[in-house]
Short mmCIF file of C-alpha atoms and ligand atoms in Angstrom, two decimals:
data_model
loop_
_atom_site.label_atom_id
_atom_site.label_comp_id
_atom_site.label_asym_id
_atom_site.label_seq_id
_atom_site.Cartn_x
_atom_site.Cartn_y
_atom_site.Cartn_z
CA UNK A 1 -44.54 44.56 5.37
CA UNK A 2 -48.23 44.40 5.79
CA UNK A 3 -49.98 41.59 5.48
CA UNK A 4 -52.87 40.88 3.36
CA UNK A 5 -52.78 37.37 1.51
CA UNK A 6 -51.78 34.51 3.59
CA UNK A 7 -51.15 31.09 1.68
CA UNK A 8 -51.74 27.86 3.28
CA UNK A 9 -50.53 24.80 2.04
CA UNK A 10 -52.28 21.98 2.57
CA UNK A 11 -55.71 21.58 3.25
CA UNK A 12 -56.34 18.49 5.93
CA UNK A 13 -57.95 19.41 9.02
CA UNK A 14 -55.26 21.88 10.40
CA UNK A 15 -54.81 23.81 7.02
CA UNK A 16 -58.41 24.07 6.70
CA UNK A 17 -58.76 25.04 10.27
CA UNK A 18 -56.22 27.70 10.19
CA UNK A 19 -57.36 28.99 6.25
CA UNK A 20 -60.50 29.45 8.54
CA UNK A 21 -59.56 31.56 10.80
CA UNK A 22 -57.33 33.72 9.16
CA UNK A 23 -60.55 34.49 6.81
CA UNK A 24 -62.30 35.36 9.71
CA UNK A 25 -60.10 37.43 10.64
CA UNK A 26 -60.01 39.37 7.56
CA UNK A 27 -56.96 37.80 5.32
CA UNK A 28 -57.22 36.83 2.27
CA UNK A 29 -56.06 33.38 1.91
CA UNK A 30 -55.02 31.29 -0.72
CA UNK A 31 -55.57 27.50 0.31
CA UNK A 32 -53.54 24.97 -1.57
CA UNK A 33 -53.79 21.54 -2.05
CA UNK A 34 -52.37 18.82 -4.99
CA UNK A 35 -55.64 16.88 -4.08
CA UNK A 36 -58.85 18.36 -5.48
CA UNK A 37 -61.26 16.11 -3.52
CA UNK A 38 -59.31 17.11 -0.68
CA UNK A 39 -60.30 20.96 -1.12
CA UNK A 40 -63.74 20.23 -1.55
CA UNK A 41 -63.43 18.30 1.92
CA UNK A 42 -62.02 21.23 3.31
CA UNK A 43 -64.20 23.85 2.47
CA UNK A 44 -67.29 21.78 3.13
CA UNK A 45 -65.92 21.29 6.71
CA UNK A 46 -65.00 25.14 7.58
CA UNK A 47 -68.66 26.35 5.62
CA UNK A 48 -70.18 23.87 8.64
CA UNK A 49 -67.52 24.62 11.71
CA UNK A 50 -68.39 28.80 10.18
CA UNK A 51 -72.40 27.88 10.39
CA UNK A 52 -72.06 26.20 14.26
CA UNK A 53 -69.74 28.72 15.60
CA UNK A 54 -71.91 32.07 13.85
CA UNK A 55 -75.29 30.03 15.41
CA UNK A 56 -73.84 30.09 18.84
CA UNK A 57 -73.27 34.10 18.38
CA UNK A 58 -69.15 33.31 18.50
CA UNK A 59 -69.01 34.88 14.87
CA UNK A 60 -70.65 37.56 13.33
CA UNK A 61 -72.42 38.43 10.05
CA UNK A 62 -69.54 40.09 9.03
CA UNK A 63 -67.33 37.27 9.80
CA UNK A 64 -69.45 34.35 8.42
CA UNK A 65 -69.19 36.75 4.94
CA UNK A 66 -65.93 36.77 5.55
CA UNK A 67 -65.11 33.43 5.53
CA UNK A 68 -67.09 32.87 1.76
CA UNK A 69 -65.77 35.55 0.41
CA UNK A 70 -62.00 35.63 1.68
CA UNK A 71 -61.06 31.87 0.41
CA UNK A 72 -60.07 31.18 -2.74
CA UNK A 73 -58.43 27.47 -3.58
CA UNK A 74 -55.58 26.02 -5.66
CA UNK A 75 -53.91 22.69 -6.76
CA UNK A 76 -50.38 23.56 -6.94
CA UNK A 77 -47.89 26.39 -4.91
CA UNK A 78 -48.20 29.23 -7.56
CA UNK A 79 -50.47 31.33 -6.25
CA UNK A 80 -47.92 31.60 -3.21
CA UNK A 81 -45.82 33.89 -5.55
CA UNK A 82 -48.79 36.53 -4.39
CA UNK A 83 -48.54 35.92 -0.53
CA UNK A 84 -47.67 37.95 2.45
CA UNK A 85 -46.50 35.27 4.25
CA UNK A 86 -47.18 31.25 4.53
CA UNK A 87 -48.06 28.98 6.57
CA UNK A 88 -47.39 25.22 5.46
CA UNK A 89 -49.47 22.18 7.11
CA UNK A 90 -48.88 19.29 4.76
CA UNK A 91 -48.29 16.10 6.11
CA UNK A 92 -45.73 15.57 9.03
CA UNK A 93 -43.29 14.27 6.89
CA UNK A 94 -39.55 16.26 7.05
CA UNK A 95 -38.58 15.27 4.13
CA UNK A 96 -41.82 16.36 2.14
CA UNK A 97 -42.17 19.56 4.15
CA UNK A 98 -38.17 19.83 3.40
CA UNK A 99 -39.22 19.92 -0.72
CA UNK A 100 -42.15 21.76 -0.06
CA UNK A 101 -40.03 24.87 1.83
CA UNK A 102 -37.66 24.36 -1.04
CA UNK A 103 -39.91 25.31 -3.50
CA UNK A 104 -41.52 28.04 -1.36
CA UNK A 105 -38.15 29.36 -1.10
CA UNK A 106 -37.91 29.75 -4.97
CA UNK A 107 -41.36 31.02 -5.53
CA UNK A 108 -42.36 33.78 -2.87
CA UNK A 109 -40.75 37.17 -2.78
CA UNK A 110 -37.74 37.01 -0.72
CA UNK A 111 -39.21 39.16 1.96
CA UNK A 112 -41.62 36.68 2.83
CA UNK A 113 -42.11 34.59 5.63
CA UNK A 114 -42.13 30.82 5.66
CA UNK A 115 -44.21 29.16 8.89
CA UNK A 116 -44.67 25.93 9.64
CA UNK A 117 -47.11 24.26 11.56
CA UNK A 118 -45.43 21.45 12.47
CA UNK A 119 -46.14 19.59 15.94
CA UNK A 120 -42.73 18.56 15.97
CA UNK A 121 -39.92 18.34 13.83
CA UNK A 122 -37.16 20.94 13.91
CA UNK A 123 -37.47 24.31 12.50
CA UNK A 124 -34.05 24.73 11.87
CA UNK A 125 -33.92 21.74 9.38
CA UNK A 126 -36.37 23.10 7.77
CA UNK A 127 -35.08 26.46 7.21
CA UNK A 128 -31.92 24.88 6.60
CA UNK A 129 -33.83 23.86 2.96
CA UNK A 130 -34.38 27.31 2.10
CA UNK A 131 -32.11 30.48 1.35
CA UNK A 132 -33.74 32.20 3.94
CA UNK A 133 -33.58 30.45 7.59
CA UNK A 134 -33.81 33.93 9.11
CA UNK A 135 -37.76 34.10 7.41
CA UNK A 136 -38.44 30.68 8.91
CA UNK A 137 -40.55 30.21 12.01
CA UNK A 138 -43.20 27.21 14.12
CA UNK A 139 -46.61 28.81 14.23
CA UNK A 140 -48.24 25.61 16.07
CA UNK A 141 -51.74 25.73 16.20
CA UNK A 142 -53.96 22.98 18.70
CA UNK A 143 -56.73 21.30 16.65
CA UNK A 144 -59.61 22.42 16.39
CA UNK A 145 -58.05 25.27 15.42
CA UNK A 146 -60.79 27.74 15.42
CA UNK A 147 -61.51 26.45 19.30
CA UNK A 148 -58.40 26.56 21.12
CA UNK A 149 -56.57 29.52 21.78
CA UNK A 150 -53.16 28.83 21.71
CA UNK A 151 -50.32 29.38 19.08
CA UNK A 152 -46.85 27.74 19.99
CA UNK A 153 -44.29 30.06 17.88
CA UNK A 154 -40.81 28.37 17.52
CA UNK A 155 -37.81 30.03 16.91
CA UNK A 156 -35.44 27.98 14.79
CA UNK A 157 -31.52 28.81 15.03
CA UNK A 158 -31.86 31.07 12.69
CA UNK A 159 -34.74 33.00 13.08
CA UNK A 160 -34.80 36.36 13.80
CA UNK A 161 -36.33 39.06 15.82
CA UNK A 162 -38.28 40.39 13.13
CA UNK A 163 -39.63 37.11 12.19
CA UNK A 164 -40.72 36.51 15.46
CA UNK A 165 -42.14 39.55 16.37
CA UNK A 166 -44.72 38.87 13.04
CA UNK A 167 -45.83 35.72 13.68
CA UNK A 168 -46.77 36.98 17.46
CA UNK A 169 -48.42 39.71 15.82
CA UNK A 170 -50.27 37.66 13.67
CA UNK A 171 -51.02 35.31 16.15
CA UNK A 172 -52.89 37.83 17.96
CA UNK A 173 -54.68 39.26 15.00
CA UNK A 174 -56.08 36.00 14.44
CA UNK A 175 -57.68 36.23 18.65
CA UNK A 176 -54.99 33.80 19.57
CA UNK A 177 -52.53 33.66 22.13
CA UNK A 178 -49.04 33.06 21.13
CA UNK A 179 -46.27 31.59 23.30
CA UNK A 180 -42.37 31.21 22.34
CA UNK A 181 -40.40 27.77 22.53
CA UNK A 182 -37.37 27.18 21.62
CA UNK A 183 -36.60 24.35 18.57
CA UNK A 184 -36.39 21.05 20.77
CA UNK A 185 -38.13 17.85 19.65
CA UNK A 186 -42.36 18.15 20.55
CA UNK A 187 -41.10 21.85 21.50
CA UNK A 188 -43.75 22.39 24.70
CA UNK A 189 -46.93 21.69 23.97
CA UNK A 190 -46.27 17.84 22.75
CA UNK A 191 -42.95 17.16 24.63
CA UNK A 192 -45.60 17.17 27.64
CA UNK A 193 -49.24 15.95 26.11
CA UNK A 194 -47.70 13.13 23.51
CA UNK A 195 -45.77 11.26 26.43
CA UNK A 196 -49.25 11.12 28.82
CA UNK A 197 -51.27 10.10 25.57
CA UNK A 198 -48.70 7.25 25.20
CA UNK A 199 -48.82 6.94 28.97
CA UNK A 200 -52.18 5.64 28.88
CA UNK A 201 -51.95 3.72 26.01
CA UNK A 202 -48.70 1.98 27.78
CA UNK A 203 -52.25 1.58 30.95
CA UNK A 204 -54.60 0.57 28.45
CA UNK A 205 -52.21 -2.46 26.99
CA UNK A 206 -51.14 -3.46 30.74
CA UNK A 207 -54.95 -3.86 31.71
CA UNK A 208 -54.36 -1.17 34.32
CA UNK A 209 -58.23 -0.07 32.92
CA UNK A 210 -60.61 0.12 30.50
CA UNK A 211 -60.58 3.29 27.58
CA UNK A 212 -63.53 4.65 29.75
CA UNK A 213 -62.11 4.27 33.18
CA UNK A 214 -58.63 6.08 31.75
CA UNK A 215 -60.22 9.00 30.14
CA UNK A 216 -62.61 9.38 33.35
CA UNK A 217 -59.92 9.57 35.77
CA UNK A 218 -58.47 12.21 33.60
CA UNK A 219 -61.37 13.97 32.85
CA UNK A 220 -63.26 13.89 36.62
CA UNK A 221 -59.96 13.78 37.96
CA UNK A 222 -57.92 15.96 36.62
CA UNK A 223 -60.27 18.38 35.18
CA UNK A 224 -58.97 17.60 31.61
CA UNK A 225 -61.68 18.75 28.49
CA UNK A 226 -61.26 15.00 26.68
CA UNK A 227 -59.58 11.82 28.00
CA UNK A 228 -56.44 11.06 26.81
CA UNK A 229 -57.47 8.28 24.73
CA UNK A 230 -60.61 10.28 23.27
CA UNK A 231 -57.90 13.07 22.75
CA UNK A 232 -55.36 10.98 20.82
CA UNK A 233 -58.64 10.06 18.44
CA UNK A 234 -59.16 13.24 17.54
CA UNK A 235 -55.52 14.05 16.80
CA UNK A 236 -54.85 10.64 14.89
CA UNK A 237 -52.74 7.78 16.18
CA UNK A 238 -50.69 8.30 13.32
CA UNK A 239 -49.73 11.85 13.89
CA UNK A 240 -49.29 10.88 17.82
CA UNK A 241 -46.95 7.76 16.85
CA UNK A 242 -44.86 10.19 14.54
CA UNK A 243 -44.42 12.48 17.11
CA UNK A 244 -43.23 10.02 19.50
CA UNK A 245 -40.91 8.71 17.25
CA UNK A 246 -38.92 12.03 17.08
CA UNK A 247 -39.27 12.38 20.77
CA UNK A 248 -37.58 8.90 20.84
CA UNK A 249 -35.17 9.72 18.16
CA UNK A 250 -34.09 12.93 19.50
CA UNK A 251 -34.67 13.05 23.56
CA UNK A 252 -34.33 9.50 24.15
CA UNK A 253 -35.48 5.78 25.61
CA UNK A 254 -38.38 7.43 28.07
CA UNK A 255 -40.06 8.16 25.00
CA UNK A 256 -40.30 5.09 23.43
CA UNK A 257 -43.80 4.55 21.75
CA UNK A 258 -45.85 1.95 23.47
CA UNK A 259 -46.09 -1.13 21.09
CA UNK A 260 -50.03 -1.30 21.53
CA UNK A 261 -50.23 2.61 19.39
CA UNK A 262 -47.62 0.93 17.21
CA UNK A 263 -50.02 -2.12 16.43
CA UNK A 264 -53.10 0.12 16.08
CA UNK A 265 -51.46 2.34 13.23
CA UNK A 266 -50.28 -0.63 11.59
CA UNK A 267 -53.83 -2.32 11.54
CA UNK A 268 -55.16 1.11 10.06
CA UNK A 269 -56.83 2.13 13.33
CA UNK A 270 -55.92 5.69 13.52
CA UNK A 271 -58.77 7.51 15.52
CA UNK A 272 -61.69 9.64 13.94
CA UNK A 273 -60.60 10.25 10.83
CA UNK A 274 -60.98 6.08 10.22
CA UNK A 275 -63.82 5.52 12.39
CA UNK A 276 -62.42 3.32 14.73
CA UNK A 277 -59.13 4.32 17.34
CA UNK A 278 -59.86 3.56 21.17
CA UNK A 279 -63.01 4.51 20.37
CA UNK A 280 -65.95 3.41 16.85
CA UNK A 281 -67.17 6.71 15.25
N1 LIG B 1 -65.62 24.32 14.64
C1 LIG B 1 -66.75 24.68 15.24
N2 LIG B 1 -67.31 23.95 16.22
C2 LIG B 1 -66.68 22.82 16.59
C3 LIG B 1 -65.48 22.39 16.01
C4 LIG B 1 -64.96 23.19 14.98
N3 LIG B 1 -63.82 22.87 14.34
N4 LIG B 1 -65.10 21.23 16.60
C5 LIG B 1 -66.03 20.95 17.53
N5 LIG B 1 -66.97 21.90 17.53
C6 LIG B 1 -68.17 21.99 18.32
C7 LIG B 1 -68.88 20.66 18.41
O1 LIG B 1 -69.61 20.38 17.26
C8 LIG B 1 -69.75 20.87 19.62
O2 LIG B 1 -70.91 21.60 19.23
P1 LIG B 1 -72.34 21.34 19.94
O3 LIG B 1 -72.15 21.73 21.37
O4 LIG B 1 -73.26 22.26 19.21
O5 LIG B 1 -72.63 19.89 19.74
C9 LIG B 1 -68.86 21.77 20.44
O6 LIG B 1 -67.84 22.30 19.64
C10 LIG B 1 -68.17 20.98 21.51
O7 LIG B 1 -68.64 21.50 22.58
P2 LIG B 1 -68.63 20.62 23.86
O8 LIG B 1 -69.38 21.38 24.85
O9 LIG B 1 -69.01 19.24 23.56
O10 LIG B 1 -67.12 20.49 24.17
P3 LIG B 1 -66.14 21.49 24.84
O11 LIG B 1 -66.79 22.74 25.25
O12 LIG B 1 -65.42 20.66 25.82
O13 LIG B 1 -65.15 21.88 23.71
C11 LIG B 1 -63.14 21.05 22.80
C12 LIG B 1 -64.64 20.98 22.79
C13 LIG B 1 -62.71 22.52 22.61
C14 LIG B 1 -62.63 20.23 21.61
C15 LIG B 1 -62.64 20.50 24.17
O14 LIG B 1 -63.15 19.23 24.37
C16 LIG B 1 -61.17 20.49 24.28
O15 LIG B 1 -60.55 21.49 24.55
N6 LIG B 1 -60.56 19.31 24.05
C17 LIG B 1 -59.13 19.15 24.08
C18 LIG B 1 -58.58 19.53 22.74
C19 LIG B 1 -57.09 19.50 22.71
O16 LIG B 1 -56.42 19.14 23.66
N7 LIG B 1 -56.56 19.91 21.58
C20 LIG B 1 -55.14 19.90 21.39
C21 LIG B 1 -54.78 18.67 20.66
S1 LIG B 1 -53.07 18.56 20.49
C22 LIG B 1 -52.74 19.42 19.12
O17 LIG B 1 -53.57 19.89 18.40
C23 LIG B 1 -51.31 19.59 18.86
C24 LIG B 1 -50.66 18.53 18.11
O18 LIG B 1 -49.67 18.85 17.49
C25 LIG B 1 -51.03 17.13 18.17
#
């Protein structure tokens, strides 16, 4: 089936990021959130990431249009009876993103396929909650998504060939590079970064150094972009305690979260998005 209309549900800062690109890249997309003040937020934020990327010559005219005219909005899932395909960023929750494929399930064409971007619960459970686990695949995009390159496509149990071999194609149509993992807990890309993130936290508690001095070594180091701390700021101690938790839960005591990340999300200190983490914004 060729794809036209992609719907993407949920609209924090991965849905919006990913409703961006796929605009860019010539889809029409549906984005969908239950929060109205959350849209606005979104579209406000890809209209300015759109503006600095097409000033720096990394868009074109044609794309910048593009991205106006190829986004529309909505506050509930209908409009995903029109789409292509899906791809569902609402909040890392299994048991919300459970319902949400649920109702997908019931209100897309049955040829459709159901992607999730989660950073790390299973696939499989979640296409358990549909009626077609064959249609469900990852497509795990890094944040900011219209910066980094890569797309982590899981396969659940169930997936099949076909499946696959769309969201790869996709992938690339978006200028991204996919790579396949296979359905374990944090699949690749945070079964390796989430355990250094808490690493350093587990540094940071001990007194081993200061914020600074551990993102330095990394950075200077280790040639790393951001810090680890500066890193788990911009991804939200929240989402990186979540994900820890179903490392713990599923690959076992090494992954235990360190209790300092556990304090910080309980005191509301969650990174950027609250203007204080490691780091005041
Ligand atoms: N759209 C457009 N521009 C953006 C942007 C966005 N969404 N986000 C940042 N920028 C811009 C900044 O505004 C800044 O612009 P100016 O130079 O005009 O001020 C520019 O990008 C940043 O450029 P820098 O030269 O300061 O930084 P950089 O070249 O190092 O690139 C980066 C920034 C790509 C974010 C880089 O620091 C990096 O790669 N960091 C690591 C990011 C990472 O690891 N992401 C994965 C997180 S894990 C994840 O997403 C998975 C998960 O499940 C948790």
């Amino acid at each position: 089936m060729e794809i036209e209309h992609i719907a993407v549900v949920g609209a924090g800062t991965m849905g919006s990021g990913i409703a961006q690109v796929c605009a860019t890249s010539g889809y029409q997309v549906t984005l969908i959130d239950i929060l109205p003040a959350q849209l606005e937020r979104a579209l406000a934020a890809i209209a300015q990431s759109v503006e600095k990327l097409h000033s720096k010559g990394r868009l074109s005219d044609e794309q910048r249009q593009a991205a106006e005219r190829n986004i529309a909005t909505a506050s509930n899932l209908s409009p995903a009876a029109e789409a292509d395909l899906v791809i569902e960023a609402v909040v890392e929750d299994l048991e919300v993103k459970r319902r949400t494929f649920t109702e997908l399930d019931e209100l897309t064409r049955p040829e459709v396929i159901l992607a999730s971007n989660t950073s790390s619960l299973s696939i499989t459970a979640l296409g358990a909650a549909t009626k077609r686990p064959d249609k469900v695949i990852g497509m795990h995009f890094m944040n900011p998504v219209p910066l980094m390159q890569l797309v982590e496509i899981v396969r659940g149990m169930a997936t099949s060939d076909e499946t696959t071999a769309t969201a790869l194609e996709l992938t690339k149509s978006l200028g991204k590079t996919p790579v396949e993992a296979r359905d374990y807990p944090g699949f690749i890309s945070n079964r390796i970064l989430c355990p250094m993130i808490n690493e350093a936290i587990y540094a940071l508690m001990e007194g081993v150094g200061t914020p600074e001095a551990i993102d330095t070594v990394m950075k200077l180091g280790m040639n790393h972009p951001m810090g680890p701390l500066e890193l788990a700021d911009l991804i939200g101690l929240d989402v990186v305690l979540s994900i820890m938790n179903v490392l713990h839960e599923g690959l076992g005591d090494k992954y235990r979260p360190c209790p300092l990340l556990q304090r910080m999300v309980a005191a509301g200190h969650l990174g950027r998005k609250t203007g204080r983490g490691f780091y005041s914004y």
